[in-house]
Amino acid sequence: MFKYFSKKSAIIIIFATLFLILESFVAIIETDFIRALMYRAVYPDPNNVQVPNIQAPGTPLVQVPIDSVINDSNITSLYNLGPLNLSLLTFVILLFGVLFGGLGVWMTSKAVAMYITEMRRRVYEKIQKFSFEDIDKFSASSLLTRLTTDTELIYTSVSFAAKFMIAGVFSIIFGIIKSAIQYSDWVIIYAIVIPLLIVFIGLIIAFSTPYMRKGQQYIDGINKQVRESILGIRVVKAYNLESKQKSKFEIPNEKLTQSWFKGYSLIGMLFPVLQCVVTGMMIFIYFITWNKYDNMSAAGQLIGFSGILMNVLFGFIIIIVSIAQISRSIPCVKRINEVTKFTPSLTFDNSSTKKITKGVIEFKNVSHSFLKDDTHLIIKNINLKINDKEKIGIIGGTGSGKSTLVNLIGRLFDCSKGQVLIDGIDVKEFSFNEINSNVAIAMQTALLFSGTIKSNIALGLDENLSAEELEKEAIKAAKVAEAWEFISKKPDKLNSIVEQRGKNFSGGQKQRISIARTVAKKSKIIIFDDSTSALDTITEKKVQSNIKKYNDATTIVVAQRISSVEEMDKIIVMNNGEIVGFDTHWNLLANNDTYRSIAASQLGTEELNVMLKERGLRQIEKNK
């Protein structure tokens, strides 16, 4: 928990602690000044102190010296300062208490804010290192909850505890010390009360923490359900699923309610129990001292001890409230630590100086299974070499392993067996920045970020480019992706606003902006993973032609349609996780039955046979 304190925040919290200790010390010595003021108010004339005769009740008042009433050298000294001086000195003491307390609270708030900032930073940085597999393990909704709700609860708890628990602890310490010095006969009471309270508090925390931990897990479920409902709101409305979604929401919501009800009910027992202890102790003290004192000074001592005892028990109240807050945050801290201590499934050697200079790709005996076994292989024993600047297409049925194959190149995950090499070097030997700077991937689901069209296209561009150079590169990339056609028609062109997730653009427009972003990056290797699926055939042809013409990187195009890859230098045909063909479009039509069957299903047997006849190639029989 303390690892999130930086050196600066640790220094600030040390000074804050010192000020809060001083505030607690001032609060204890204030009791002497207040007692002295009380005696001044009751007995304004030290030479004319008239008190009841305790030894002879019912007799006239007797005159005694003020020392015999107070019988405390500290209080007597303050009393003898005079009403004006004593009042001014008490006011100054109170000001010091306010000053020390104010500085302590301000510094604590500053240190805790820095602490939570560092915690969020580390969590966010760690998430950036997660692979797809790691994110799925935690779930996006859970990571979001940990980064927001959990850290907010920790901030509230730590802030409260840091501000008030220190004051409470030292109120108890100083109170016990003062009691031992001035009222040694009564110190035994602390030995009885404090252990009982500690045991009781420990039991409450032990029983309430599991409920609070479960509550945070149920929040994950609520966030997941709300996120899915909002992102899929069109489907929900189109299929009239509102009542079903509401029912799915009610399950984790009810579980959260019950979990927090039980947890907070246990925590809430702390306060009535403490109130009973305070009241019981006061009754006990007055009961056992009933008629045992035969002078006013002894009664004054009893009043003085009662005041200190109240301070000590008030310190316990503060501690209990702080502990109640901390008990809420304990599960949150554990959930945060689960993220920061988690070892990502992908690790990078960021000290590596190895560079990607050409973009030659090679697969050596590569197999992969997401279940980490040999019985559910997505791709099987792939051996393949793609030369630099080659334009390669990949085609195959759904689930044939196309996306898995190309994702291994960008090291979005590691293969279960074999090696993936770039320029003869295993991808595992490159640094994170090197692999991500030189392998660009345009996904089928185009994700746009809030901002402008220019900011989305320029995500991978050099930050040192001038505004004019950046705009020039963005326009060039937009033209390659056939996105300039609709961008140029907008009033603000590249500066047009992109709303969250690009919801103010059509699917085809988002894909073209995504393609432009990938092209603009100018990586050594560019992968288009079915990223033209939302485009019409004519626009897709233009995009594919532009990519081949204006891009000199090693390029891989994954597609469902033959028209998307037929102009590539070579085409990889995949089936059931294996490469069953790797050649040019016409050679595959001539010699590869799988490719011919895909072409027949998309173009029609008659049209395909016409094309094959024109080329003098073997035609497909109609019954096939």
Short mmCIF file of C-alpha atoms in Angstrom, two decimals, residues 15-438:
data_model
loop_
_atom_site.label_atom_id
_atom_site.label_comp_id
_atom_site.label_asym_id
_atom_site.label_seq_id
_atom_site.Cartn_x
_atom_site.Cartn_y
_atom_site.Cartn_z
CA PHE A 15 5.61 17.09 7.99
CA ALA A 16 1.83 16.71 8.05
CA THR A 17 2.20 14.07 10.77
CA LEU A 18 4.37 16.40 12.84
CA PHE A 19 1.79 19.17 12.63
CA LEU A 20 -1.03 16.78 13.53
CA ILE A 21 0.99 15.52 16.52
CA LEU A 22 1.46 19.11 17.65
CA GLU A 23 -2.27 19.67 17.25
CA SER A 24 -2.98 16.62 19.43
CA PHE A 25 -0.50 17.84 22.06
CA VAL A 26 -2.11 21.27 22.07
CA ALA A 27 -5.55 19.67 22.43
CA ILE A 28 -4.39 17.84 25.57
CA ILE A 29 -2.81 20.86 27.26
CA GLU A 30 -5.89 22.90 26.37
CA THR A 31 -7.70 20.93 29.07
CA ASP A 32 -5.53 22.60 31.75
CA PHE A 33 -6.26 26.07 30.38
CA ILE A 34 -9.99 25.36 30.18
CA ARG A 35 -10.00 24.00 33.75
CA ALA A 36 -8.14 27.10 34.93
CA LEU A 37 -10.69 29.31 33.17
CA MET A 38 -13.50 27.33 34.77
CA TYR A 39 -12.02 27.88 38.25
CA ARG A 40 -11.57 31.57 37.41
CA ALA A 41 -15.23 31.80 36.47
CA VAL A 42 -16.43 29.98 39.63
CA TYR A 43 -13.89 31.50 42.04
CA PRO A 44 -12.95 34.96 40.69
CA ASP A 45 -11.31 36.02 43.99
CA PRO A 46 -8.51 33.66 45.09
CA ASN A 47 -8.59 35.17 48.56
CA ASN A 48 -12.29 34.62 49.06
CA VAL A 49 -13.03 31.02 48.03
CA GLN A 50 -16.09 29.73 49.81
CA VAL A 51 -16.98 26.06 49.40
CA PRO A 52 -19.39 23.64 51.10
CA ASN A 53 -18.10 21.82 54.17
CA ILE A 54 -18.05 18.24 52.87
CA GLN A 55 -17.31 16.84 56.34
CA ALA A 56 -20.34 18.62 57.85
CA PRO A 57 -23.10 18.76 55.28
CA GLY A 58 -25.75 21.43 55.93
CA THR A 59 -23.35 23.78 57.73
CA PRO A 60 -22.48 27.26 56.40
CA LEU A 61 -19.88 27.65 53.63
CA VAL A 62 -16.26 27.66 54.75
CA GLN A 63 -13.48 29.84 53.36
CA VAL A 64 -10.41 27.98 52.04
CA PRO A 65 -7.38 28.97 49.97
CA ILE A 66 -7.62 28.44 46.22
CA ASP A 67 -4.71 25.96 46.38
CA SER A 68 -6.77 23.54 48.45
CA VAL A 69 -9.57 23.62 45.85
CA ILE A 70 -7.38 23.17 42.81
CA ASN A 71 -4.55 21.10 44.31
CA ASP A 72 -2.74 21.03 40.95
CA SER A 73 0.36 23.17 40.55
CA ASN A 74 -0.13 23.52 36.77
CA ILE A 75 -3.73 24.66 37.10
CA THR A 76 -2.87 26.92 40.01
CA SER A 77 -0.10 28.61 38.03
CA LEU A 78 -2.47 29.28 35.15
CA TYR A 79 -5.16 30.49 37.57
CA ASN A 80 -2.73 33.00 39.11
CA LEU A 81 -2.05 34.61 35.70
CA GLY A 82 -5.25 36.58 36.12
CA PRO A 83 -8.45 36.47 34.07
CA LEU A 84 -7.24 38.67 31.18
CA ASN A 85 -3.84 37.05 30.75
CA LEU A 86 -5.31 33.59 31.11
CA SER A 87 -8.01 34.33 28.54
CA LEU A 88 -5.49 35.73 26.06
CA LEU A 89 -3.11 32.81 26.58
CA THR A 90 -5.94 30.30 26.11
CA PHE A 91 -6.92 32.07 22.90
CA VAL A 92 -3.32 31.89 21.63
CA ILE A 93 -3.18 28.16 22.46
CA LEU A 94 -6.41 27.64 20.53
CA LEU A 95 -4.95 29.55 17.55
CA PHE A 96 -1.88 27.32 17.58
CA GLY A 97 -4.15 24.30 17.59
CA VAL A 98 -6.04 25.63 14.58
CA LEU A 99 -2.78 26.51 12.80
CA PHE A 100 -1.17 23.12 13.38
CA GLY A 101 -4.39 21.30 12.49
CA GLY A 102 -4.92 23.37 9.34
CA LEU A 103 -1.37 22.84 8.10
CA GLY A 104 -1.59 19.14 8.90
CA VAL A 105 -4.86 18.71 7.01
CA TRP A 106 -3.65 20.75 4.01
CA MET A 107 -0.40 18.81 3.73
CA THR A 108 -2.21 15.51 4.20
CA SER A 109 -4.65 16.34 1.41
CA LYS A 110 -1.75 17.24 -0.87
CA ALA A 111 0.19 14.05 -0.07
CA VAL A 112 -2.84 11.77 -0.46
CA ALA A 113 -3.77 13.42 -3.78
CA MET A 114 -0.22 12.74 -5.03
CA TYR A 115 -0.47 9.18 -3.67
CA ILE A 116 -3.67 8.44 -5.59
CA THR A 117 -2.29 10.12 -8.71
CA GLU A 118 0.74 7.81 -8.58
CA MET A 119 -1.52 4.81 -7.98
CA ARG A 120 -3.69 5.62 -11.00
CA ARG A 121 -0.61 6.26 -13.13
CA ARG A 122 0.90 2.89 -12.28
CA VAL A 123 -2.35 1.04 -12.90
CA TYR A 124 -2.86 2.79 -16.24
CA GLU A 125 0.74 2.18 -17.32
CA LYS A 126 0.45 -1.49 -16.37
CA ILE A 127 -2.78 -1.87 -18.36
CA GLN A 128 -0.99 -0.49 -21.42
CA LYS A 129 1.40 -3.44 -21.17
CA PHE A 130 -1.39 -6.01 -21.05
CA SER A 131 -1.96 -8.31 -23.98
CA PHE A 132 -5.46 -9.07 -25.27
CA GLU A 133 -5.32 -12.24 -23.18
CA ASP A 134 -4.47 -10.28 -20.01
CA ILE A 135 -7.30 -7.80 -20.54
CA ASP A 136 -9.74 -10.65 -21.06
CA LYS A 137 -8.52 -12.24 -17.83
CA PHE A 138 -9.41 -9.16 -15.77
CA SER A 139 -12.21 -7.92 -18.09
CA ALA A 140 -12.45 -4.33 -19.35
CA SER A 141 -15.25 -3.43 -16.91
CA SER A 142 -13.23 -4.65 -13.92
CA LEU A 143 -10.14 -2.70 -14.99
CA LEU A 144 -12.27 0.41 -15.42
CA THR A 145 -13.76 -0.04 -11.93
CA ARG A 146 -10.33 -0.51 -10.38
CA LEU A 147 -8.97 2.60 -12.08
CA THR A 148 -11.90 4.83 -11.08
CA THR A 149 -14.24 3.60 -8.32
CA ASP A 150 -11.59 1.68 -6.36
CA THR A 151 -9.03 4.49 -6.41
CA GLU A 152 -11.73 6.99 -5.42
CA LEU A 153 -12.69 4.87 -2.40
CA ILE A 154 -9.03 4.53 -1.45
CA TYR A 155 -8.58 8.30 -1.73
CA THR A 156 -11.56 8.97 0.54
CA SER A 157 -10.42 6.41 3.11
CA VAL A 158 -6.72 7.26 3.16
CA SER A 159 -7.44 10.99 3.18
CA PHE A 160 -9.78 10.69 6.14
CA ALA A 161 -7.51 8.31 8.05
CA ALA A 162 -4.37 10.36 7.45
CA LYS A 163 -6.07 13.55 8.62
CA PHE A 164 -7.79 12.23 11.72
CA MET A 165 -6.26 8.91 12.77
CA ILE A 166 -2.93 10.55 13.67
CA ALA A 167 -4.76 13.08 15.83
CA GLY A 168 -6.73 10.25 17.45
CA VAL A 169 -3.66 8.10 18.17
CA PHE A 170 -1.72 10.92 19.79
CA SER A 171 -4.74 12.13 21.71
CA ILE A 172 -4.78 8.68 23.30
CA ILE A 173 -1.01 8.61 23.89
CA PHE A 174 -0.78 12.10 25.36
CA GLY A 175 -3.94 11.52 27.40
CA ILE A 176 -2.61 8.32 28.95
CA ILE A 177 0.76 9.95 29.71
CA LYS A 178 -0.92 12.95 31.32
CA SER A 179 -3.22 10.66 33.31
CA ALA A 180 -0.25 8.59 34.51
CA ILE A 181 1.52 11.73 35.70
CA GLN A 182 -1.37 13.56 37.33
CA TYR A 183 -3.99 10.89 38.05
CA SER A 184 -2.05 7.65 38.54
CA ASP A 185 -4.85 6.09 40.61
CA TRP A 186 -7.11 5.90 37.55
CA VAL A 187 -4.73 4.69 34.83
CA ILE A 188 -5.88 1.10 35.42
CA ILE A 189 -9.13 1.99 33.66
CA TYR A 190 -7.24 2.33 30.36
CA ALA A 191 -5.79 -1.15 30.80
CA ILE A 192 -9.32 -2.53 30.94
CA VAL A 193 -11.04 -0.45 28.26
CA ILE A 194 -8.41 -0.21 25.51
CA PRO A 195 -7.76 -3.97 25.00
CA LEU A 196 -11.49 -4.64 24.89
CA LEU A 197 -11.99 -1.96 22.26
CA ILE A 198 -9.04 -3.23 20.19
CA VAL A 199 -10.38 -6.79 20.17
CA PHE A 200 -13.87 -5.59 19.27
CA ILE A 201 -12.59 -3.39 16.43
CA GLY A 202 -10.48 -6.26 15.09
CA LEU A 203 -13.46 -8.59 15.02
CA ILE A 204 -15.63 -6.04 13.23
CA ILE A 205 -12.98 -5.48 10.55
CA ALA A 206 -12.41 -9.22 10.11
CA PHE A 207 -16.11 -9.92 9.58
CA SER A 208 -16.94 -6.84 7.45
CA THR A 209 -13.99 -6.94 5.00
CA PRO A 210 -15.22 -10.00 3.00
CA TYR A 211 -18.56 -8.27 2.38
CA MET A 212 -16.79 -5.11 1.17
CA ARG A 213 -14.56 -7.20 -1.13
CA LYS A 214 -17.56 -8.93 -2.65
CA GLY A 215 -19.22 -5.53 -3.08
CA GLN A 216 -16.38 -4.32 -5.30
CA GLN A 217 -16.67 -7.48 -7.40
CA TYR A 218 -20.39 -6.87 -7.84
CA ILE A 219 -19.60 -3.32 -8.99
CA ASP A 220 -17.53 -4.93 -11.76
CA GLY A 221 -20.63 -6.86 -12.82
CA ILE A 222 -22.79 -3.73 -12.75
CA ASN A 223 -20.28 -1.78 -14.83
CA LYS A 224 -20.05 -4.63 -17.32
CA GLN A 225 -23.83 -4.78 -17.70
CA VAL A 226 -24.22 -1.00 -18.01
CA ARG A 227 -21.34 -0.82 -20.52
CA GLU A 228 -22.85 -3.54 -22.71
CA SER A 229 -26.30 -1.96 -22.56
CA ILE A 230 -25.01 1.49 -23.55
CA LEU A 231 -22.70 0.27 -26.32
CA GLY A 232 -25.43 -2.02 -27.66
CA ILE A 233 -28.33 0.39 -27.14
CA ARG A 234 -29.42 0.14 -30.78
CA VAL A 235 -29.67 -3.65 -30.61
CA VAL A 236 -31.47 -3.42 -27.26
CA LYS A 237 -34.09 -1.09 -28.68
CA ALA A 238 -34.37 -2.88 -32.03
CA TYR A 239 -35.14 -6.20 -30.34
CA ASN A 240 -37.17 -4.72 -27.47
CA LEU A 241 -34.75 -6.08 -24.87
CA GLU A 242 -35.19 -3.33 -22.26
CA SER A 243 -36.93 -5.56 -19.72
CA LYS A 244 -34.41 -8.38 -20.20
CA GLN A 245 -31.47 -5.98 -19.78
CA LYS A 246 -33.11 -4.54 -16.67
CA SER A 247 -33.44 -8.03 -15.19
CA LYS A 248 -29.78 -8.76 -15.92
CA PHE A 249 -28.84 -5.49 -14.20
CA GLU A 250 -30.94 -6.23 -11.12
CA ILE A 251 -29.01 -9.41 -10.26
CA PRO A 252 -25.59 -7.82 -9.52
CA ASN A 253 -27.30 -4.69 -8.19
CA GLU A 254 -29.24 -6.70 -5.59
CA LYS A 255 -26.13 -8.67 -4.65
CA LEU A 256 -24.21 -5.41 -4.19
CA THR A 257 -27.00 -4.02 -2.01
CA GLN A 258 -27.02 -7.09 0.24
CA SER A 259 -23.24 -7.26 0.48
CA TRP A 260 -22.84 -3.61 1.43
CA PHE A 261 -25.83 -3.77 3.78
CA LYS A 262 -24.17 -6.56 5.76
CA GLY A 263 -20.74 -4.93 5.69
CA TYR A 264 -21.92 -1.48 6.75
CA SER A 265 -24.23 -2.96 9.39
CA LEU A 266 -21.22 -4.56 11.05
CA ILE A 267 -19.17 -1.37 10.75
CA GLY A 268 -22.09 0.65 12.11
CA MET A 269 -21.99 -1.40 15.34
CA LEU A 270 -18.70 0.30 16.25
CA PHE A 271 -20.30 3.61 17.14
CA PRO A 272 -23.11 2.54 19.49
CA VAL A 273 -20.70 0.17 21.26
CA LEU A 274 -18.17 2.96 21.75
CA GLN A 275 -20.89 5.29 23.00
CA CYS A 276 -21.91 2.67 25.55
CA VAL A 277 -18.27 2.30 26.63
CA VAL A 278 -17.84 6.06 27.10
CA THR A 279 -21.06 6.41 29.06
CA GLY A 280 -20.38 3.25 31.07
CA MET A 281 -16.90 4.41 32.04
CA MET A 282 -18.17 7.75 33.27
CA ILE A 283 -20.92 6.07 35.30
CA PHE A 284 -18.39 3.58 36.68
CA ILE A 285 -15.99 6.32 37.76
CA TYR A 286 -18.66 8.37 39.53
CA PHE A 287 -20.18 5.28 41.11
CA ILE A 288 -16.99 3.95 42.70
CA THR A 289 -16.00 7.42 43.93
CA TRP A 290 -19.36 8.17 45.47
CA ASN A 291 -18.89 9.74 48.95
CA LYS A 292 -15.18 8.81 48.96
CA TYR A 293 -13.79 12.35 48.77
CA ASP A 294 -13.92 14.72 51.67
CA ASN A 295 -12.55 17.87 50.03
CA MET A 296 -13.02 19.94 46.88
CA SER A 297 -9.55 19.33 45.54
CA ALA A 298 -10.25 15.59 45.26
CA ALA A 299 -13.49 16.33 43.47
CA GLY A 300 -11.55 18.64 41.14
CA GLN A 301 -9.13 15.84 40.37
CA LEU A 302 -12.02 13.61 39.45
CA ILE A 303 -13.36 16.27 37.08
CA GLY A 304 -9.88 16.72 35.56
CA PHE A 305 -9.43 13.00 34.97
CA SER A 306 -12.90 12.76 33.45
CA GLY A 307 -11.94 15.48 30.96
CA ILE A 308 -8.80 13.64 29.90
CA LEU A 309 -10.68 10.34 29.73
CA MET A 310 -13.17 11.97 27.38
CA ASN A 311 -10.26 13.17 25.20
CA VAL A 312 -8.82 9.66 25.10
CA LEU A 313 -12.16 8.09 24.24
CA PHE A 314 -12.75 10.80 21.63
CA GLY A 315 -9.43 9.73 20.13
CA PHE A 316 -10.82 6.23 19.97
CA ILE A 317 -13.91 7.52 18.20
CA ILE A 318 -11.71 9.17 15.58
CA ILE A 319 -9.67 5.98 15.17
CA ILE A 320 -12.78 3.84 14.83
CA VAL A 321 -14.24 6.12 12.16
CA SER A 322 -10.90 6.02 10.34
CA ILE A 323 -10.73 2.24 10.61
CA ALA A 324 -14.28 1.99 9.29
CA GLN A 325 -13.14 4.00 6.27
CA ILE A 326 -9.99 1.93 5.83
CA SER A 327 -11.92 -1.34 6.05
CA ARG A 328 -13.86 -0.18 2.98
CA SER A 329 -10.65 0.44 1.08
CA ILE A 330 -8.78 -2.77 1.99
CA PRO A 331 -10.46 -4.81 -0.80
CA CYS A 332 -9.86 -1.93 -3.21
CA VAL A 333 -6.14 -1.84 -2.40
CA LYS A 334 -5.92 -5.61 -2.95
CA ARG A 335 -7.66 -5.25 -6.32
CA ILE A 336 -5.27 -2.45 -7.32
CA ASN A 337 -2.28 -4.55 -6.27
CA GLU A 338 -3.59 -7.46 -8.33
CA VAL A 339 -3.16 -5.24 -11.40
CA THR A 340 0.17 -3.60 -10.53
CA LYS A 341 1.77 -6.88 -9.39
CA PHE A 342 0.41 -8.88 -12.31
CA THR A 343 3.06 -10.19 -14.69
CA PRO A 344 1.84 -9.61 -18.26
CA SER A 345 1.83 -12.64 -20.51
CA LEU A 346 3.98 -10.62 -22.93
CA THR A 347 7.26 -9.16 -21.72
CA PHE A 348 9.56 -6.98 -23.81
CA ASP A 349 13.29 -6.41 -23.61
CA ASN A 350 13.16 -2.63 -23.70
CA SER A 351 16.95 -2.44 -23.44
CA SER A 352 17.23 -4.20 -26.81
CA THR A 353 18.92 -2.20 -29.57
CA LYS A 354 17.87 -4.54 -32.37
CA LYS A 355 16.16 -2.78 -35.27
CA ILE A 356 13.66 -3.68 -37.97
CA THR A 357 15.31 -2.43 -41.14
CA LYS A 358 13.59 -4.26 -44.04
CA GLY A 359 10.42 -6.03 -42.97
CA VAL A 360 11.15 -9.62 -43.97
CA ILE A 361 8.68 -11.92 -42.16
CA GLU A 362 9.26 -15.60 -41.50
CA PHE A 363 7.21 -18.24 -39.65
CA LYS A 364 9.09 -21.34 -38.49
CA ASN A 365 6.96 -24.30 -37.35
CA VAL A 366 4.43 -21.94 -35.75
CA SER A 367 1.40 -23.34 -33.94
CA HIS A 368 -0.91 -21.55 -31.54
CA SER A 369 -3.70 -22.34 -29.12
CA PHE A 370 -5.40 -19.83 -26.83
CA LEU A 371 -6.11 -22.69 -24.42
CA LYS A 372 -2.40 -23.51 -24.12
CA ASP A 373 -2.78 -27.12 -25.26
CA ASP A 374 -2.23 -29.15 -28.43
CA THR A 375 -5.84 -30.21 -28.91
CA HIS A 376 -7.34 -26.81 -29.74
CA LEU A 377 -4.81 -25.35 -32.18
CA ILE A 378 -5.95 -22.27 -34.10
CA ILE A 379 -3.00 -22.44 -36.49
CA LYS A 380 -0.91 -25.55 -37.09
CA ASN A 381 2.75 -25.90 -38.02
CA ILE A 382 2.98 -22.80 -40.23
CA ASN A 383 6.18 -22.36 -42.27
CA LEU A 384 6.18 -19.23 -44.39
CA LYS A 385 8.50 -16.48 -45.61
CA ILE A 386 7.39 -13.06 -46.86
CA ASN A 387 10.05 -10.90 -48.45
CA ASP A 388 10.40 -7.19 -47.74
CA LYS A 389 8.06 -4.88 -49.70
CA GLU A 390 5.99 -7.83 -50.91
CA LYS A 391 2.21 -7.37 -51.07
CA ILE A 392 0.58 -10.49 -49.68
CA GLY A 393 -3.10 -11.37 -49.42
CA ILE A 394 -4.57 -13.88 -46.98
CA ILE A 395 -7.94 -15.51 -47.62
CA GLY A 396 -9.85 -18.35 -46.06
CA GLY A 397 -13.07 -19.29 -44.34
CA THR A 398 -14.23 -17.94 -40.98
CA GLY A 399 -12.13 -19.45 -38.19
CA SER A 400 -9.35 -20.56 -40.48
CA GLY A 401 -6.72 -18.66 -38.44
CA LYS A 402 -6.12 -15.61 -40.67
CA SER A 403 -6.27 -12.96 -37.93
CA THR A 404 -4.36 -15.13 -35.48
CA LEU A 405 -1.54 -15.49 -38.00
CA VAL A 406 -1.10 -11.75 -38.62
CA ASN A 407 -1.52 -10.81 -34.94
CA LEU A 408 1.53 -12.92 -34.17
CA ILE A 409 3.59 -10.62 -36.41
CA GLY A 410 2.71 -7.56 -34.33
CA ARG A 411 3.20 -9.67 -31.20
CA LEU A 412 -0.28 -9.02 -29.88
CA PHE A 413 0.31 -12.42 -28.33
CA ASP A 414 3.04 -15.05 -28.57
CA CYS A 415 2.75 -18.31 -30.47
CA SER A 416 2.48 -21.50 -28.45
CA LYS A 417 5.17 -23.23 -30.53
CA GLY A 418 7.74 -22.19 -33.10
CA GLN A 419 9.20 -18.81 -33.98
CA VAL A 420 8.03 -15.64 -35.69
CA LEU A 421 10.98 -13.74 -37.18
CA ILE A 422 11.31 -10.24 -38.60
CA ASP A 423 14.52 -9.61 -40.53
CA GLY A 424 15.80 -12.93 -39.16
CA ILE A 425 15.29 -11.87 -35.51
CA ASP A 426 12.71 -13.40 -33.18
CA VAL A 427 9.96 -10.85 -32.47
CA LYS A 428 10.47 -11.51 -28.75
CA GLU A 429 13.91 -9.89 -28.97
CA PHE A 430 12.66 -6.48 -30.08
CA SER A 431 11.78 -3.70 -27.67
CA PHE A 432 8.16 -2.64 -27.26
CA ASN A 433 8.70 0.63 -29.13
CA GLU A 434 10.56 -1.02 -31.99
CA ILE A 435 7.90 -3.65 -32.70
CA ASN A 436 5.03 -1.19 -32.37
CA SER A 437 6.72 1.53 -34.42
CA ASN A 438 7.41 -0.78 -37.34
#
